[in-house]
XYZ file of C-alpha atoms in Angstrom:
236
model
C 21.942 -19.042 -3.464
C 21.190 -18.855 -8.047
C 19.484 -15.688 -7.255
C 23.373 -14.583 -5.426
C 24.831 -16.422 -8.622
C 22.785 -14.231 -11.127
C 23.873 -11.204 -9.232
C 27.383 -11.685 -9.394
C 27.733 -11.724 -13.113
C 25.938 -9.104 -13.813
C 27.759 -6.627 -11.298
C 31.092 -8.640 -13.355
C 29.557 -8.240 -16.621
C 29.130 -3.933 -15.559
C 32.339 -3.533 -14.450
C 35.100 -5.044 -16.383
C 35.323 -3.664 -20.004
C 31.728 -1.905 -20.360
C 31.324 1.535 -21.605
C 29.352 4.099 -20.944
C 26.003 4.068 -22.213
C 25.946 7.765 -22.304
C 29.411 8.702 -23.879
C 31.198 5.743 -24.303
C 33.913 6.132 -22.289
C 35.325 2.590 -21.444
C 35.816 1.515 -17.976
C 32.174 2.594 -16.580
C 31.046 1.472 -13.096
C 27.858 -0.907 -13.788
C 27.491 1.039 -17.481
C 27.920 4.691 -16.164
C 31.245 6.711 -16.157
C 31.562 8.964 -13.321
C 30.580 12.009 -15.453
C 27.923 10.795 -16.848
C 26.863 9.434 -13.305
C 27.249 12.905 -11.973
C 24.907 14.250 -14.950
C 21.873 11.863 -13.284
C 18.674 14.650 -12.404
C 18.155 13.498 -8.607
C 15.020 13.894 -7.632
C 14.926 16.598 -4.930
C 15.848 16.064 -1.109
C 12.811 17.503 -0.226
C 9.529 16.232 -0.914
C 6.273 14.549 -0.030
C 6.683 11.765 2.162
C 3.864 9.700 0.732
C 4.452 10.690 -2.940
C 7.721 11.368 -3.982
C 6.231 15.560 -4.696
C 9.026 18.141 -4.328
C 7.694 20.085 -1.240
C 8.543 22.993 1.382
C 10.659 21.188 3.966
C 9.283 18.027 3.052
C 5.492 18.453 4.246
C 2.390 16.531 2.984
C 0.915 18.039 -0.315
C -1.866 18.560 -1.093
C -3.137 15.863 -3.366
C -2.265 13.593 -0.875
C -4.011 15.509 1.968
C -6.957 15.810 -0.009
C -6.829 12.074 -1.393
C -4.271 9.967 -0.745
C -3.156 7.030 -2.157
C -3.877 3.935 -1.313
C 0.201 2.842 -1.165
C 2.063 3.716 2.047
C 5.278 5.452 1.188
C 6.356 6.343 -3.347
C 10.629 5.818 -2.768
C 12.362 7.273 -5.831
C 15.680 8.213 -6.856
C 15.331 10.080 -9.934
C 13.239 13.200 -12.211
C 12.464 11.646 -15.054
C 15.015 13.732 -16.886
C 17.421 14.078 -18.925
C 19.766 11.672 -19.719
C 17.697 8.972 -17.229
C 14.560 9.426 -19.256
C 16.450 8.495 -22.632
C 17.765 6.093 -21.193
C 14.518 4.580 -19.856
C 12.457 5.251 -22.850
C 15.236 3.545 -24.857
C 14.698 0.634 -22.579
C 11.376 0.238 -22.659
C 10.778 1.311 -26.697
C 13.426 0.484 -28.255
C 14.321 -2.467 -27.379
C 18.191 -1.965 -25.708
C 17.832 -4.954 -23.323
C 21.174 -4.689 -22.376
C 20.167 -1.197 -20.780
C 18.730 -3.182 -17.997
C 21.194 -4.237 -15.689
C 22.399 -0.282 -15.836
C 18.797 0.928 -14.811
C 18.541 -1.812 -12.435
C 21.753 -0.778 -10.878
C 20.189 2.287 -10.479
C 17.301 1.366 -8.400
C 19.401 -1.354 -6.531
C 21.698 1.340 -5.721
C 19.263 3.237 -4.242
C 17.390 0.671 -2.228
C 20.342 -0.692 -0.889
C 21.033 2.492 1.435
C 17.503 2.783 2.174
C 16.947 -0.803 4.394
C 13.518 -1.244 3.695
C 12.285 -4.974 3.886
C 9.416 -6.817 2.176
C 7.951 -10.086 2.084
C 7.291 -9.954 -1.639
C 8.898 -7.643 -4.012
C 5.932 -7.261 -7.652
C 6.024 -5.498 -11.107
C 3.246 -3.764 -12.194
C 1.679 -6.468 -14.624
C 1.024 -5.470 -18.001
C -1.674 -6.437 -20.393
C -1.348 -9.487 -21.827
C -1.531 -7.436 -25.178
C 0.958 -5.342 -24.085
C 2.885 -7.691 -23.253
C 3.010 -9.452 -26.348
C 3.918 -6.192 -28.085
C 6.218 -5.697 -26.222
C 7.641 -9.085 -25.858
C 8.630 -8.254 -22.335
C 8.043 -5.741 -19.268
C 10.551 -3.829 -18.567
C 9.202 -3.516 -14.573
C 9.844 -6.822 -13.690
C 13.243 -6.790 -14.600
C 13.442 -3.670 -11.798
C 11.983 -5.826 -9.602
C 13.626 -8.692 -9.431
C 17.280 -7.020 -9.303
C 15.442 -5.599 -6.647
C 14.325 -8.080 -5.302
C 18.174 -10.177 -5.005
C 19.142 -7.044 -3.510
C 17.708 -6.798 -0.208
C 16.705 -10.279 -0.047
C 12.889 -10.617 -0.300
C 11.004 -13.557 -2.479
C 9.603 -11.629 -5.625
C 6.267 -13.001 -7.767
C 5.307 -11.896 -11.079
C 2.458 -14.366 -10.666
C 0.663 -12.635 -7.501
C -1.325 -9.690 -9.739
C -2.249 -9.122 -13.383
C -3.828 -6.367 -15.520
C -7.025 -7.324 -16.638
C -6.933 -4.656 -19.794
C -5.086 -2.858 -21.482
C -5.149 0.970 -20.668
C -5.081 3.987 -22.971
C -1.733 5.670 -21.948
C -1.413 7.524 -18.757
C 1.173 10.336 -20.216
C -1.978 11.950 -22.677
C -3.940 12.506 -19.206
C -4.011 14.403 -16.741
C -4.440 13.246 -12.850
C -8.581 12.887 -12.694
C -8.547 11.349 -16.259
C -5.626 8.962 -14.760
C -7.415 8.037 -11.564
C -10.363 7.318 -14.015
C -8.125 5.140 -16.181
C -6.448 2.579 -14.032
C -9.179 2.074 -11.017
C -10.708 -1.093 -12.262
C -7.432 -2.126 -14.128
C -6.450 -4.493 -11.832
C -7.003 -8.257 -9.836
C -5.001 -9.583 -7.215
C -5.284 -13.772 -7.135
C -5.113 -14.927 -3.546
C -4.736 -13.294 -0.335
C -2.041 -11.450 1.141
C -3.102 -11.549 4.806
C 0.110 -9.371 7.058
C 2.208 -9.552 4.117
C 4.442 -5.806 3.485
C 4.595 -5.617 -0.545
C 6.388 -3.782 -2.171
C 5.442 -2.736 -6.129
C 8.599 -1.640 -8.565
C 7.842 0.273 -12.025
C 10.086 2.561 -14.362
C 8.525 5.652 -14.074
C 5.706 7.326 -12.959
C 3.838 10.268 -12.580
C 0.725 10.974 -10.643
C 1.244 7.611 -8.990
C -2.257 6.404 -9.873
C -1.163 3.211 -11.551
C 0.765 2.365 -8.465
C -2.020 3.460 -6.528
C -5.028 1.185 -8.700
C -3.299 -2.073 -7.674
C -1.605 -0.812 -4.166
C -5.708 -0.855 -3.508
C -6.080 -3.726 -4.387
C -3.289 -5.969 -2.806
C -4.610 -3.976 0.505
C -8.243 -5.389 -0.430
C -6.753 -8.817 -0.088
C -5.346 -8.054 3.560
C -1.397 -6.743 2.800
C -0.232 -4.371 5.782
C 1.850 -2.273 4.127
C 2.384 -1.361 0.431
C 4.935 1.039 -0.837
C 6.094 1.875 -4.400
C 9.403 1.433 -5.940
C 10.234 3.613 -9.080
C 13.693 4.891 -10.791
C 12.113 8.148 -12.343
C 9.473 10.665 -11.029
C 7.815 12.319 -14.009
C 5.833 15.394 -13.116
C 2.941 16.308 -15.233
C 1.713 19.905 -16.994
C -1.721 18.598 -17.117
C -4.200 18.640 -13.418
């Protein structure tokens, strides 16, 4: 009941007397006017069914054929490109926490059309030092809204990040995999559970795969990843 009340309040605040966060136009639905919403960079329809990398005819990509990730599927509505990348950067690093509702709304609108059900929804955890530095976990806000939308349980205590790792953006694919290989741990058994991991951005999927691997070691039957945007690194 409380989650439904929270969702109603957020929805009303997002619709009534709110200006577009991109252009400032009044009466923007959930923080974005129709024009700016149309500019958002949508993912190609034809993409790898495992990692969401664009492929011809929606075939399984080469990376997933050679070394499939531990998660079963990556679900993502947008590319990490203009103007969405600026909103995510401002929210994540510029402490513009008011953007949480706008970004969560974009992910939950996508999720509500997919019909997936999970026993548990979790965010990608931050290391304690990174959490103290940033002041919040941007993935937790997305995960809470996602869980409310699909009527699932939310938990931010199932997994933890054991240490800070190098920023993934500065690394190539192989380095990303090594960087997060032992970064996560899971606190309890997940026998037979279907779990959704939520994050803001995915590039190689290495972080999501490393966390999924640890969750499956604890008995989860399925682990899907959900992110707002997919970035593509020029490094291999």
